[in-house]
Short mmCIF file of C-alpha atoms in Angstrom, two decimals:
data_model
loop_
_atom_site.label_atom_id
_atom_site.label_comp_id
_atom_site.label_asym_id
_atom_site.label_seq_id
_atom_site.Cartn_x
_atom_site.Cartn_y
_atom_site.Cartn_z
CA MET A 833 -30.97 -7.91 -24.53
CA ALA A 834 -33.58 -5.32 -23.61
CA ALA A 835 -32.47 -1.72 -23.24
CA VAL A 836 -31.37 -0.86 -19.73
CA VAL A 837 -31.64 2.84 -19.17
CA ASN A 838 -31.34 3.78 -15.55
CA GLY A 839 -32.82 7.28 -15.46
CA GLY A 840 -31.27 8.11 -12.09
CA GLU A 841 -27.82 6.87 -13.09
CA ARG A 842 -27.85 8.75 -16.42
CA GLU A 843 -28.99 11.96 -14.72
CA VAL A 844 -26.25 11.77 -12.09
CA GLN A 845 -23.55 11.07 -14.69
CA LYS A 846 -24.82 13.82 -16.98
CA ASN A 847 -24.78 16.39 -14.15
CA TYR A 848 -21.28 15.25 -13.18
CA TRP A 849 -19.98 15.85 -16.70
CA VAL A 850 -21.86 19.10 -17.18
CA GLU A 851 -20.05 20.31 -14.04
CA HIS A 852 -16.63 19.06 -15.20
CA SER A 853 -16.91 20.31 -18.77
CA ALA A 854 -17.47 23.96 -17.89
CA ASP A 855 -13.81 24.45 -18.88
CA LEU A 856 -13.34 22.63 -22.16
CA THR A 857 -9.67 21.82 -21.53
CA VAL A 858 -7.58 18.65 -21.42
CA GLU A 859 -7.19 19.21 -17.64
CA SER A 860 -10.94 19.22 -17.03
CA MET A 861 -11.55 16.26 -19.36
CA MET A 862 -8.82 14.16 -17.71
CA LEU A 863 -9.65 15.55 -14.23
CA ASP A 864 -5.93 15.89 -13.52
CA SER A 865 -3.57 18.83 -13.00
CA GLN A 866 -0.79 16.85 -14.78
CA ALA A 867 -3.06 16.25 -17.78
CA SER A 868 -0.95 18.07 -20.39
CA ASP A 869 2.22 16.14 -19.54
CA LEU A 870 0.37 12.83 -19.17
CA ASP A 871 -1.42 13.40 -22.48
CA LYS A 872 1.87 13.84 -24.36
CA GLU A 873 3.03 10.40 -23.22
CA GLU A 874 -0.28 8.59 -22.91
CA ARG A 875 -1.98 9.48 -26.19
CA PRO A 876 0.74 8.02 -28.48
CA GLU A 877 0.85 4.94 -26.24
CA VAL A 878 -2.91 4.32 -26.50
CA LEU A 879 -2.85 4.87 -30.27
CA SER A 880 0.09 2.45 -30.63
CA LEU A 881 -2.04 -0.30 -29.03
CA LEU A 882 -4.87 -0.05 -31.58
CA PRO A 883 -5.26 -2.73 -34.26
CA PRO A 884 -4.82 -1.45 -37.85
CA TYR A 885 -7.67 0.90 -38.84
CA GLU A 886 -6.34 2.57 -41.98
CA GLY A 887 -9.22 3.49 -44.29
CA LYS A 888 -11.71 1.87 -41.91
CA THR A 889 -14.82 3.03 -40.05
CA VAL A 890 -14.17 3.97 -36.43
CA LEU A 891 -16.87 4.65 -33.85
CA GLU A 892 -15.38 6.78 -31.06
CA LEU A 893 -17.56 6.77 -27.95
CA GLY A 894 -17.18 9.31 -25.16
CA ALA A 895 -15.07 11.35 -27.59
CA GLY A 896 -14.95 14.42 -25.33
CA ILE A 897 -13.27 17.45 -26.85
CA GLY A 898 -11.50 15.29 -29.41
CA ARG A 899 -8.21 14.37 -27.77
CA PHE A 900 -8.21 11.18 -29.85
CA THR A 901 -10.58 12.26 -32.66
CA GLY A 902 -7.91 14.45 -34.22
CA GLU A 903 -5.50 11.50 -34.33
CA LEU A 904 -8.01 8.87 -35.49
CA VAL A 905 -9.20 10.96 -38.48
CA LYS A 906 -5.64 11.07 -39.88
CA THR A 907 -5.71 7.33 -40.57
CA ALA A 908 -9.33 6.11 -40.56
CA GLY A 909 -11.65 6.17 -43.56
CA LYS A 910 -14.40 7.62 -41.35
CA VAL A 911 -14.66 8.55 -37.66
CA ILE A 912 -18.00 8.97 -35.90
CA ALA A 913 -17.20 10.93 -32.72
CA LEU A 914 -19.98 10.64 -30.16
CA ASP A 915 -20.46 12.20 -26.72
CA PHE A 916 -23.52 12.94 -24.57
CA ILE A 917 -22.61 16.52 -23.56
CA ASP A 918 -23.62 19.01 -26.25
CA SER A 919 -20.98 21.67 -25.47
CA VAL A 920 -18.25 19.03 -25.58
CA VAL A 921 -19.41 17.73 -28.98
CA LYS A 922 -19.45 21.30 -30.33
CA LYS A 923 -15.91 21.91 -29.05
CA ASN A 924 -14.69 18.71 -30.75
CA GLU A 925 -16.38 19.78 -33.97
CA SER A 926 -14.81 23.25 -33.78
CA ILE A 927 -11.35 21.62 -33.45
CA ASN A 928 -11.72 18.68 -35.84
CA GLY A 929 -14.67 19.61 -38.08
CA ASN A 930 -12.31 20.57 -40.91
CA HIS A 931 -11.72 16.84 -41.51
CA LYS A 932 -14.18 15.66 -44.14
CA ASN A 933 -14.09 12.09 -42.79
CA ALA A 934 -15.31 13.11 -39.31
CA GLU A 935 -18.93 13.04 -38.16
CA PHE A 936 -20.03 14.42 -34.77
CA MET A 937 -22.99 13.16 -32.75
CA CYS A 938 -24.52 14.14 -29.43
CA ALA A 939 -26.08 10.97 -27.99
CA ASP A 940 -26.02 8.69 -24.98
CA VAL A 941 -24.51 5.29 -25.77
CA THR A 942 -27.12 3.61 -23.53
CA SER A 943 -30.09 5.21 -25.30
CA PRO A 944 -32.33 2.79 -27.24
CA ASP A 945 -32.77 5.66 -29.75
CA LEU A 946 -29.11 5.36 -30.73
CA ASN A 947 -28.82 2.83 -33.50
CA PHE A 948 -26.12 1.88 -35.96
CA PRO A 949 -26.56 -0.82 -38.61
CA ALA A 950 -25.37 -4.31 -37.66
CA GLU A 951 -21.81 -5.03 -38.77
CA SER A 952 -21.12 -1.42 -39.80
CA MET A 953 -18.03 -0.64 -37.66
CA ASP A 954 -14.44 -1.85 -38.03
CA LEU A 955 -13.24 -0.43 -34.71
CA ILE A 956 -15.17 0.75 -31.66
CA PHE A 957 -12.92 2.93 -29.53
CA SER A 958 -13.57 4.38 -26.11
CA ASN A 959 -11.25 5.95 -23.58
CA TRP A 960 -12.96 6.27 -20.17
CA LEU A 961 -16.60 5.49 -20.86
CA LEU A 962 -17.77 2.28 -19.19
CA MET A 963 -16.84 3.53 -15.72
CA TYR A 964 -19.63 6.09 -16.12
CA LEU A 965 -22.23 3.36 -16.74
CA SER A 966 -24.01 1.07 -14.28
CA ASP A 967 -23.17 -2.67 -14.34
CA LYS A 968 -26.35 -3.42 -16.28
CA GLU A 969 -25.61 -0.65 -18.76
CA VAL A 970 -22.12 -2.07 -19.37
CA GLU A 971 -23.67 -5.46 -20.17
CA TYR A 972 -26.20 -3.78 -22.48
CA VAL A 973 -23.67 -1.71 -24.43
CA ALA A 974 -21.24 -4.66 -24.72
CA GLU A 975 -23.93 -6.56 -26.62
CA ARG A 976 -24.68 -3.50 -28.77
CA PHE A 977 -20.97 -3.13 -29.61
CA LEU A 978 -20.81 -6.77 -30.68
CA LYS A 979 -23.80 -6.28 -33.01
CA TRP A 980 -22.45 -3.04 -34.53
CA LEU A 981 -19.04 -4.55 -35.17
CA LYS A 982 -18.07 -6.25 -38.43
CA VAL A 983 -16.83 -9.83 -38.13
CA GLY A 984 -13.08 -9.54 -37.54
CA GLY A 985 -13.54 -5.99 -36.22
CA TYR A 986 -12.18 -4.78 -32.88
CA ILE A 987 -13.28 -3.08 -29.66
CA PHE A 988 -10.72 -1.07 -27.69
CA PHE A 989 -11.65 0.39 -24.32
CA ARG A 990 -9.68 1.84 -21.45
CA GLU A 991 -10.98 2.38 -17.90
CA SER A 992 -9.87 3.51 -14.45
CA CYS A 993 -10.10 0.48 -12.17
CA PHE A 994 -10.00 0.09 -8.38
CA HIS A 995 -9.66 3.80 -7.50
CA GLN A 996 -9.45 7.39 -8.77
CA SER A 997 -6.29 8.56 -10.59
CA GLY A 998 -6.87 12.25 -11.29
CA ASP A 999 -6.26 14.83 -8.57
CA HIS A 1000 -9.15 17.20 -9.42
CA LYS A 1001 -11.39 18.09 -6.48
CA ARG A 1002 -14.90 16.70 -6.97
CA LYS A 1003 -17.98 17.55 -4.91
CA GLN A 1004 -19.23 14.04 -5.58
CA ASN A 1005 -17.83 11.26 -7.71
CA PRO A 1006 -20.31 8.78 -9.25
CA THR A 1007 -17.57 6.96 -11.22
CA HIS A 1008 -17.56 3.14 -10.94
CA TYR A 1009 -13.97 2.05 -10.18
CA ARG A 1010 -14.40 -1.64 -10.84
CA GLU A 1011 -12.09 -4.63 -10.67
CA PRO A 1012 -10.71 -5.41 -14.16
CA ARG A 1013 -12.17 -8.92 -14.04
CA PHE A 1014 -15.69 -7.40 -14.19
CA TYR A 1015 -15.03 -6.00 -17.68
CA THR A 1016 -13.23 -9.16 -18.80
CA LYS A 1017 -16.15 -11.33 -17.72
CA VAL A 1018 -18.87 -9.14 -19.29
CA PHE A 1019 -17.19 -8.96 -22.70
CA LYS A 1020 -16.08 -12.61 -22.65
CA GLU A 1021 -19.69 -13.71 -22.06
CA CYS A 1022 -21.08 -11.59 -24.91
CA HIS A 1023 -22.74 -13.46 -27.77
CA THR A 1024 -24.82 -12.42 -30.76
CA THR A 1025 -26.53 -14.14 -33.69
CA ASP A 1026 -26.94 -12.60 -37.14
CA ALA A 1027 -29.96 -12.85 -39.44
CA SER A 1028 -28.63 -16.10 -40.96
CA GLY A 1029 -28.32 -17.73 -37.53
CA ASN A 1030 -24.51 -17.48 -37.35
CA SER A 1031 -23.25 -17.03 -33.80
CA TYR A 1032 -20.47 -14.61 -32.82
CA GLU A 1033 -18.53 -13.73 -29.70
CA LEU A 1034 -15.54 -11.65 -28.59
CA THR A 1035 -12.06 -13.00 -28.07
CA LEU A 1036 -9.53 -11.09 -25.96
CA THR A 1037 -6.47 -10.18 -28.01
CA GLY A 1038 -4.78 -7.96 -25.41
CA SER A 1039 -5.07 -6.30 -22.03
CA LYS A 1040 -2.53 -4.16 -20.21
CA CYS A 1041 -1.92 -1.22 -17.89
CA ILE A 1042 -1.23 2.14 -19.50
CA GLY A 1043 2.52 2.56 -19.05
CA ALA A 1044 2.44 6.37 -18.85
CA TYR A 1045 0.53 6.13 -15.56
CA VAL A 1046 2.86 3.45 -14.20
CA ARG A 1047 5.92 5.56 -15.01
CA ASN A 1048 4.54 8.93 -13.89
CA LYS A 1049 2.20 8.01 -11.05
CA LYS A 1050 3.34 4.48 -10.07
CA ASN A 1051 -0.27 3.60 -10.77
CA GLN A 1052 -1.45 0.35 -12.37
CA ASN A 1053 -5.15 1.20 -12.37
CA GLN A 1054 -5.41 2.49 -15.94
CA ILE A 1055 -6.24 -0.64 -17.90
CA CYS A 1056 -7.18 -1.25 -21.52
CA TRP A 1057 -8.65 -4.22 -23.36
CA ILE A 1058 -8.68 -5.18 -27.05
CA TRP A 1059 -11.36 -7.63 -28.22
CA GLN A 1060 -12.02 -9.09 -31.67
CA LYS A 1061 -15.38 -10.26 -33.03
CA VAL A 1062 -15.11 -13.86 -34.19
CA ALA A 1063 -17.43 -16.69 -35.19
CA ASN A 1064 -17.94 -19.05 -32.26
CA SER A 1065 -16.16 -21.88 -34.03
CA GLU A 1066 -13.11 -19.71 -34.71
CA THR A 1067 -12.23 -19.07 -31.06
CA ASP A 1068 -9.55 -21.64 -30.71
CA ARG A 1069 -7.34 -20.01 -28.08
CA ASP A 1070 -6.84 -23.45 -26.56
CA PHE A 1071 -3.77 -22.84 -24.47
CA GLN A 1072 -4.99 -19.61 -22.88
CA GLN A 1073 -8.32 -21.30 -22.12
CA PHE A 1074 -6.50 -24.30 -20.64
CA LEU A 1075 -4.49 -22.01 -18.37
CA ASP A 1076 -7.48 -19.98 -17.20
CA ASN A 1077 -10.00 -22.81 -16.97
CA VAL A 1078 -7.82 -25.70 -15.81
CA GLN A 1079 -4.32 -25.07 -14.49
CA TYR A 1080 -4.71 -21.47 -13.35
CA LYS A 1081 -8.33 -21.11 -12.37
CA SER A 1082 -8.79 -18.33 -9.82
CA ASN A 1083 -9.16 -20.82 -6.99
CA GLY A 1084 -6.06 -22.69 -8.15
CA ILE A 1085 -4.00 -19.49 -8.18
CA LEU A 1086 -5.08 -18.62 -4.64
CA ARG A 1087 -4.16 -22.14 -3.49
CA TYR A 1088 -0.70 -21.77 -5.04
CA GLU A 1089 -0.30 -18.37 -3.42
CA ARG A 1090 -1.13 -19.89 -0.04
CA ILE A 1091 1.75 -22.36 -0.54
CA PHE A 1092 4.33 -20.02 -2.10
CA GLY A 1093 3.52 -16.88 -0.12
CA PRO A 1094 1.76 -13.55 -0.86
CA GLY A 1095 2.23 -12.52 -4.49
CA PHE A 1096 3.96 -15.72 -5.58
CA VAL A 1097 3.03 -18.76 -7.67
CA SER A 1098 6.52 -20.16 -8.28
CA THR A 1099 8.84 -22.46 -6.38
CA GLY A 1100 10.23 -21.09 -3.14
CA GLY A 1101 8.31 -17.79 -3.25
CA ILE A 1102 10.21 -14.83 -1.81
CA ASP A 1103 13.23 -16.91 -0.69
CA THR A 1104 14.28 -18.20 -4.11
CA THR A 1105 13.32 -14.81 -5.59
CA LYS A 1106 15.77 -12.99 -3.28
CA GLU A 1107 18.52 -15.50 -4.02
CA PHE A 1108 18.10 -15.43 -7.81
CA VAL A 1109 17.52 -11.66 -8.13
CA ALA A 1110 20.77 -11.07 -6.19
CA MET A 1111 22.59 -12.72 -9.14
CA LEU A 1112 21.32 -9.97 -11.46
CA ASP A 1113 23.07 -7.05 -9.72
CA LEU A 1114 20.14 -4.75 -10.57
CA LYS A 1115 20.76 -1.00 -10.81
CA PRO A 1116 18.22 1.87 -10.46
CA GLY A 1117 16.51 2.76 -13.72
CA GLN A 1118 17.16 -0.58 -15.42
CA LYS A 1119 14.34 -2.19 -17.36
CA VAL A 1120 13.30 -5.76 -16.56
CA LEU A 1121 10.97 -8.05 -18.53
CA ASP A 1122 9.37 -10.83 -16.47
CA VAL A 1123 8.08 -13.58 -18.77
CA GLY A 1124 5.30 -15.51 -17.04
CA CYS A 1125 5.03 -12.97 -14.23
CA GLY A 1126 2.20 -14.78 -12.44
CA ILE A 1127 0.60 -12.59 -9.79
CA GLY A 1128 3.49 -10.16 -9.59
CA GLY A 1129 5.38 -10.92 -6.37
CA GLY A 1130 8.83 -11.04 -7.98
CA ASP A 1131 8.13 -7.87 -9.96
CA PHE A 1132 7.09 -5.90 -6.88
CA TYR A 1133 10.18 -7.15 -5.05
CA MET A 1134 12.52 -6.00 -7.85
CA ALA A 1135 10.82 -2.63 -8.37
CA GLU A 1136 10.57 -1.76 -4.66
CA ASN A 1137 14.05 -2.88 -3.62
CA PHE A 1138 16.16 -1.96 -6.65
CA ASP A 1139 14.23 0.95 -8.20
CA VAL A 1140 13.96 -0.77 -11.58
CA ASP A 1141 11.10 -0.55 -14.09
CA VAL A 1142 9.46 -3.94 -14.61
CA VAL A 1143 7.19 -5.14 -17.40
CA GLY A 1144 5.39 -8.35 -16.38
CA ILE A 1145 3.66 -10.42 -19.07
CA ASP A 1146 1.58 -13.57 -18.67
CA LEU A 1147 -0.75 -15.45 -20.99
CA SER A 1148 -3.20 -16.15 -18.16
CA VAL A 1149 -5.89 -13.47 -17.83
CA ASN A 1150 -6.55 -14.68 -14.27
CA MET A 1151 -2.89 -14.25 -13.27
CA ILE A 1152 -2.76 -10.67 -14.57
CA SER A 1153 -6.08 -9.84 -12.86
CA PHE A 1154 -4.62 -10.90 -9.50
CA ALA A 1155 -1.32 -9.10 -10.22
CA LEU A 1156 -3.20 -5.84 -10.83
CA GLU A 1157 -5.11 -6.28 -7.57
CA ARG A 1158 -1.89 -7.00 -5.67
CA ALA A 1159 -0.37 -3.79 -7.09
CA ILE A 1160 -2.90 -1.49 -5.42
CA GLY A 1161 -1.21 0.99 -3.12
CA LEU A 1162 2.33 -0.31 -3.72
CA GLN A 1163 3.49 2.76 -5.65
CA CYS A 1164 6.07 0.91 -7.73
CA SER A 1165 6.99 0.94 -11.41
CA VAL A 1166 5.52 -2.36 -12.59
CA GLU A 1167 3.45 -2.64 -15.76
CA PHE A 1168 1.36 -5.76 -16.43
CA GLU A 1169 0.05 -7.16 -19.70
CA VAL A 1170 -1.84 -10.25 -20.86
CA ALA A 1171 0.46 -11.41 -23.64
CA ASP A 1172 1.91 -14.49 -25.33
CA CYS A 1173 5.71 -14.22 -25.19
CA THR A 1174 6.01 -16.20 -28.45
CA LYS A 1175 3.90 -13.60 -30.31
CA LYS A 1176 4.80 -10.40 -28.45
CA SER A 1177 7.20 -7.95 -30.09
CA TYR A 1178 9.49 -5.39 -28.46
CA PRO A 1179 12.12 -3.24 -30.16
CA ASP A 1180 15.63 -4.73 -30.16
CA ASN A 1181 17.76 -3.74 -27.15
CA SER A 1182 14.73 -2.90 -24.96
CA PHE A 1183 15.64 -4.60 -21.67
CA ASP A 1184 18.59 -4.87 -19.28
CA VAL A 1185 17.26 -8.12 -17.80
CA ILE A 1186 14.86 -10.88 -18.87
CA TYR A 1187 13.65 -12.93 -15.91
CA SER A 1188 11.41 -15.99 -15.98
CA ARG A 1189 10.38 -18.39 -13.24
CA ASP A 1190 9.03 -21.88 -14.00
CA THR A 1191 7.19 -20.71 -17.13
CA ILE A 1192 9.17 -21.65 -20.24
CA LEU A 1193 8.27 -25.31 -19.65
CA HIS A 1194 5.00 -24.34 -21.42
CA ILE A 1195 6.85 -23.16 -24.58
CA GLN A 1196 7.42 -25.76 -27.30
CA ASP A 1197 9.94 -23.85 -29.46
CA LYS A 1198 12.50 -22.73 -26.89
CA PRO A 1199 15.33 -22.07 -29.40
CA ALA A 1200 13.15 -19.49 -31.21
CA LEU A 1201 12.14 -17.86 -27.90
CA PHE A 1202 15.76 -17.62 -26.72
CA ARG A 1203 16.79 -15.99 -30.02
CA THR A 1204 13.99 -13.47 -29.43
CA PHE A 1205 15.19 -12.84 -25.86
CA PHE A 1206 18.68 -12.22 -27.24
CA LYS A 1207 17.34 -9.51 -29.58
CA TRP A 1208 15.23 -7.87 -26.87
CA LEU A 1209 18.18 -7.58 -24.48
CA LYS A 1210 20.56 -4.62 -24.56
CA PRO A 1211 24.28 -5.35 -25.01
CA GLY A 1212 25.52 -6.48 -21.60
CA GLY A 1213 21.99 -7.61 -20.71
CA LYS A 1214 21.32 -10.71 -18.62
CA VAL A 1215 18.79 -13.50 -18.70
CA LEU A 1216 17.84 -15.56 -15.62
CA ILE A 1217 15.48 -18.53 -15.87
CA SER A 1218 14.38 -21.22 -13.45
CA ASP A 1219 12.47 -24.08 -15.02
CA TYR A 1220 11.28 -27.64 -14.74
CA CYS A 1221 13.64 -30.06 -16.48
CA ARG A 1222 14.03 -33.83 -16.82
CA LYS A 1223 16.84 -36.36 -16.74
CA SER A 1224 18.56 -37.13 -20.03
CA GLY A 1225 17.35 -40.13 -22.00
CA LYS A 1226 13.84 -41.43 -22.42
CA PRO A 1227 11.31 -40.60 -19.66
CA SER A 1228 9.33 -43.37 -17.97
CA GLU A 1229 5.78 -44.01 -19.18
CA ASP A 1230 4.33 -42.33 -16.08
CA PHE A 1231 6.47 -39.22 -16.42
CA ALA A 1232 5.86 -39.04 -20.18
CA ALA A 1233 2.10 -39.17 -19.49
CA TYR A 1234 2.43 -36.36 -16.90
CA ILE A 1235 4.39 -34.19 -19.36
CA LYS A 1236 1.79 -34.80 -22.06
CA GLN A 1237 -1.18 -34.12 -19.77
CA ARG A 1238 0.35 -30.78 -18.73
CA GLY A 1239 1.43 -29.88 -22.27
CA TYR A 1240 5.01 -29.32 -21.05
CA ASP A 1241 8.18 -29.31 -23.13
CA LEU A 1242 10.99 -30.50 -20.82
CA HIS A 1243 14.72 -30.94 -21.47
CA ASP A 1244 17.68 -32.01 -19.42
CA VAL A 1245 19.66 -29.20 -17.78
CA GLN A 1246 22.64 -29.45 -20.14
CA THR A 1247 20.50 -29.37 -23.30
CA TYR A 1248 18.61 -26.36 -21.94
CA GLY A 1249 21.87 -24.49 -21.35
CA GLN A 1250 23.08 -25.42 -24.84
CA MET A 1251 19.92 -23.86 -26.35
CA LEU A 1252 20.85 -20.56 -24.69
CA LYS A 1253 24.41 -20.80 -26.11
CA ASP A 1254 23.02 -21.58 -29.56
CA ALA A 1255 20.85 -18.44 -29.34
CA GLY A 1256 24.02 -16.33 -28.99
CA PHE A 1257 24.31 -16.01 -25.20
CA GLU A 1258 27.71 -16.14 -23.50
CA ASP A 1259 28.92 -17.06 -20.01
CA VAL A 1260 26.00 -19.50 -19.79
CA ILE A 1261 25.55 -21.09 -16.38
CA ALA A 1262 23.24 -24.15 -16.36
CA GLU A 1263 22.87 -25.52 -12.83
CA ASP A 1264 20.96 -28.57 -11.67
CA ARG A 1265 19.07 -27.21 -8.63
CA THR A 1266 16.98 -30.36 -8.07
CA GLN A 1267 18.24 -30.83 -4.50
CA GLN A 1268 17.14 -27.29 -3.65
CA PHE A 1269 13.79 -27.95 -5.37
CA LYS A 1270 13.33 -31.09 -3.24
CA GLU A 1271 14.11 -29.22 0.00
CA VAL A 1272 11.72 -26.38 -0.92
CA LEU A 1273 8.93 -28.85 -1.79
CA GLU A 1274 9.43 -30.63 1.55
CA ARG A 1275 9.25 -27.35 3.49
CA GLU A 1276 6.14 -26.25 1.60
CA LEU A 1277 4.44 -29.61 2.13
CA GLU A 1278 5.31 -29.62 5.83
CA ARG A 1279 3.88 -26.12 6.23
CA VAL A 1280 0.59 -26.86 4.49
CA GLU A 1281 0.12 -30.09 6.46
CA LYS A 1282 0.77 -28.20 9.70
CA GLU A 1283 -1.82 -25.57 8.71
CA LYS A 1284 -4.37 -28.08 7.41
CA ASP A 1285 -7.32 -26.70 9.41
CA GLU A 1286 -6.83 -23.10 8.20
CA PHE A 1287 -6.28 -24.30 4.62
CA VAL A 1288 -9.46 -26.43 4.62
CA ASN A 1289 -11.35 -23.57 6.23
CA ASP A 1290 -10.25 -21.10 3.52
CA PHE A 1291 -10.59 -23.54 0.63
CA SER A 1292 -11.92 -27.11 1.06
CA GLU A 1293 -10.88 -30.62 2.01
CA GLU A 1294 -10.74 -31.46 -1.69
CA ASP A 1295 -8.41 -28.50 -2.35
CA TYR A 1296 -6.17 -29.59 0.51
CA ASN A 1297 -5.97 -33.18 -0.75
CA ASP A 1298 -5.32 -31.93 -4.27
CA ILE A 1299 -2.39 -29.74 -3.20
CA VAL A 1300 -0.87 -32.29 -0.82
CA GLY A 1301 -1.24 -35.03 -3.45
CA GLY A 1302 0.35 -32.80 -6.09
CA TRP A 1303 3.34 -31.96 -3.88
CA LYS A 1304 3.85 -35.62 -2.89
CA SER A 1305 3.75 -36.64 -6.58
CA LYS A 1306 6.38 -34.01 -7.39
CA LEU A 1307 8.58 -35.36 -4.59
CA VAL A 1308 8.21 -38.92 -5.97
CA ARG A 1309 9.21 -37.74 -9.47
CA VAL A 1310 12.15 -35.78 -8.05
CA GLY A 1311 13.17 -38.73 -5.83
CA SER A 1312 13.21 -41.11 -8.79
CA GLY A 1313 15.49 -38.72 -10.69
CA GLU A 1314 12.88 -38.19 -13.44
CA GLN A 1315 12.00 -34.56 -12.69
CA LYS A 1316 14.74 -31.95 -12.37
CA TRP A 1317 14.84 -28.24 -11.69
CA GLY A 1318 17.29 -26.03 -13.51
CA LEU A 1319 18.66 -22.53 -12.98
CA PHE A 1320 20.03 -20.76 -16.04
CA PHE A 1321 21.96 -17.52 -16.19
CA ALA A 1322 23.52 -15.98 -19.28
CA LYS A 1323 24.71 -12.68 -20.76
CA LYS A 1324 24.55 -10.90 -24.07
CA LYS A 1325 27.95 -9.46 -24.89
#
């Protein structure tokens, strides 16, 4: 890709940072009066998210006065700390120059004069950089990063999205507060070819809000991404791609939300959420993990009404993108992350409640997942799950084909409850809620048929037929007794 250097944009950004780096302090760098307190909590959190970089070469872009440089040099083999404001680079060098494995550079990351050898970096790290570049410049540097990175190496970047976080007064603010999906799309579409003709791309290994900002400012707009450079043929993240490209395409999510209600993509929307959450007897300050959080409606409801801290995880990048958008302005303690619950790790005894709505049907090894849930819960903790189930015995050919096409793993209600008991849970309640499921489906179908014109206007006739057909098929499966819906509640003693 040809160099894209927007002279006007670079000049404006440079002047902005010259103005805000007159005081070379953490407060002026973070543009926030709470910077010192935030930094104490936020810096260890950001560092904990980085892939292993012990003894490796780290390129730190937008290094500022070295808030992270001083930490990175303790572990890395070499750190190249780069910034485009000379006084800032000098300050970083005065603080961290005693480390023999640190190198300091004053350069603009968008400049065609800045060159590193291909495949020379193990980790490219930036904390607030891309929001000071134009859209074209972001695309340009993303491709440069991919070239500079070794195969298997990582990119970590963190940006302010949607709106400003810091409370510093600014005469003018040229920062680009983008939607997270912009960054996801740009980096996902990045490709490069080496001298031998091998093709490489980036695969997303993680994306989440910075928890320190959620806890201290009730603000979900601080978002980070971790990407890995892989050969094209290696990117076999089939299930995530199926979710984002087939079952949970953006349009599909919005269609579901129209049926289930604002913020919801699970059966019964706010009504079943209120009923099921009431069973949890939530108390202020408790910590809830929502597995398969969708677009966040249940999490916002719990956080706003019960003053609990919620962590919502979902494997679908599209779901989390919508959840972050829905969080704007809500001022509640909900943290979102793109994550696979079968690979995610939390310390034992982390949560008071684990909550999951119509998600675990995607998980093949439920016994292993339930054992993990048991470890993650505090003593006295509770788990509440609603999920698709099936009748006992062998499914019909039609239903077996449906299960296979969706990649589901379905069990009868009793077997499902037994898996929770086998994982160590006590007081297990396993209820067949199929009649409730049927009534909810009928209400939802009736509503969408009544609002056909608005639905077709907002989506399309094809979308309408797809949804109505899908709901009618569910009702047929439920009516035949093949498809069931279960509610499961259990405790850890």
